[in-house]
């Protein structure tokens, strides 16, 4: 899936990163979410999965974009 196929919910110029690639939340056509953030090593996830860390403010921005 290409980034262009995702709906970007955060980081559209209102936060600390502006248009740059910072922690972001995207929504897929199927309604699932893709989260971009700093790699985290707090524990080892199952094979095929990864951990990222994003600020609470990014999640709040995503919730607002969804009207939640």
mmCIF file of C-alpha atoms in Angstrom:
data_model
loop_
_atom_site.group_PDB
_atom_site.id
_atom_site.type_symbol
_atom_site.label_atom_id
_atom_site.label_comp_id
_atom_site.label_asym_id
_atom_site.label_seq_id
_atom_site.Cartn_x
_atom_site.Cartn_y
_atom_site.Cartn_z
ATOM 1 C CA UNK A 1 0.000 0.000 0.000
ATOM 2 C CA UNK A 2 1.370 3.414 -0.936
ATOM 3 C CA UNK A 3 1.257 6.410 1.385
ATOM 4 C CA UNK A 4 -0.890 8.216 -1.200
ATOM 5 C CA UNK A 5 -3.637 5.622 -0.602
ATOM 6 C CA UNK A 6 -3.896 6.586 3.084
ATOM 7 C CA UNK A 7 -5.887 9.395 4.691
ATOM 8 C CA UNK A 8 -3.551 11.416 6.895
ATOM 9 C CA UNK A 9 -5.332 12.312 10.142
ATOM 10 C CA UNK A 10 -2.529 14.225 11.875
ATOM 11 C CA UNK A 11 0.424 16.478 11.162
ATOM 12 C CA UNK A 12 -1.296 18.697 8.634
ATOM 13 C CA UNK A 13 0.436 21.872 9.766
ATOM 14 C CA UNK A 14 -1.247 22.333 13.160
ATOM 15 C CA UNK A 15 1.374 20.677 15.332
ATOM 16 C CA UNK A 16 5.052 20.882 16.083
ATOM 17 C CA UNK A 17 6.087 19.134 12.857
ATOM 18 C CA UNK A 18 4.017 20.956 10.256
ATOM 19 C CA UNK A 19 4.178 19.137 6.926
ATOM 20 C CA UNK A 20 7.307 17.143 7.850
ATOM 21 C CA UNK A 21 7.298 13.418 8.532
ATOM 22 C CA UNK A 22 6.849 13.280 12.273
ATOM 23 C CA UNK A 23 4.649 10.994 14.353
ATOM 24 C CA UNK A 24 1.413 10.624 12.398
ATOM 25 C CA UNK A 25 -1.750 8.543 12.256
ATOM 26 C CA UNK A 26 -3.194 7.456 8.917
ATOM 27 C CA UNK A 27 -6.464 5.682 8.058
ATOM 28 C CA UNK A 28 -6.683 2.983 5.381
ATOM 29 C CA UNK A 29 -9.565 2.459 2.953
ATOM 30 C CA UNK A 30 -10.621 -0.576 5.018
ATOM 31 C CA UNK A 31 -10.864 1.578 8.180
ATOM 32 C CA UNK A 32 -7.739 0.329 9.941
ATOM 33 C CA UNK A 33 -4.956 2.639 11.091
ATOM 34 C CA UNK A 34 -1.263 3.005 10.297
ATOM 35 C CA UNK A 35 0.833 4.732 12.958
ATOM 36 C CA UNK A 36 4.184 6.376 12.228
ATOM 37 C CA UNK A 37 6.490 7.226 15.111
ATOM 38 C CA UNK A 38 9.794 6.687 16.844
ATOM 39 C CA UNK A 39 10.879 3.063 17.089
ATOM 40 C CA UNK A 40 10.440 1.701 20.580
ATOM 41 C CA UNK A 41 12.282 -1.128 22.291
ATOM 42 C CA UNK A 42 10.173 -1.384 25.470
ATOM 43 C CA UNK A 43 9.562 -5.077 24.712
ATOM 44 C CA UNK A 44 10.006 -7.464 21.813
ATOM 45 C CA UNK A 45 6.797 -7.763 19.773
ATOM 46 C CA UNK A 46 5.750 -10.951 17.979
ATOM 47 C CA UNK A 47 7.444 -11.679 14.661
ATOM 48 C CA UNK A 48 6.013 -9.550 11.863
ATOM 49 C CA UNK A 49 4.963 -6.732 14.215
ATOM 50 C CA UNK A 50 6.727 -3.573 15.318
ATOM 51 C CA UNK A 51 6.430 -0.992 18.066
ATOM 52 C CA UNK A 52 6.325 2.768 17.583
ATOM 53 C CA UNK A 53 5.922 5.511 20.132
ATOM 54 C CA UNK A 54 3.835 8.609 19.427
ATOM 55 C CA UNK A 55 2.865 11.529 21.661
ATOM 56 C CA UNK A 56 -0.608 11.682 23.220
ATOM 57 C CA UNK A 57 -1.207 14.921 21.332
ATOM 58 C CA UNK A 58 -0.962 13.053 18.011
ATOM 59 C CA UNK A 59 -3.655 10.566 19.085
ATOM 60 C CA UNK A 60 -5.876 13.420 20.290
ATOM 61 C CA UNK A 61 -5.454 15.138 16.911
ATOM 62 C CA UNK A 62 -6.425 11.900 15.122
ATOM 63 C CA UNK A 63 -9.518 11.511 17.317
ATOM 64 C CA UNK A 64 -10.562 15.093 16.534
ATOM 65 C CA UNK A 65 -10.076 14.481 12.794
ATOM 66 C CA UNK A 66 -12.395 11.469 13.069
ATOM 67 C CA UNK A 67 -14.950 13.389 15.131
ATOM 68 C CA UNK A 68 -14.511 11.094 18.155
#
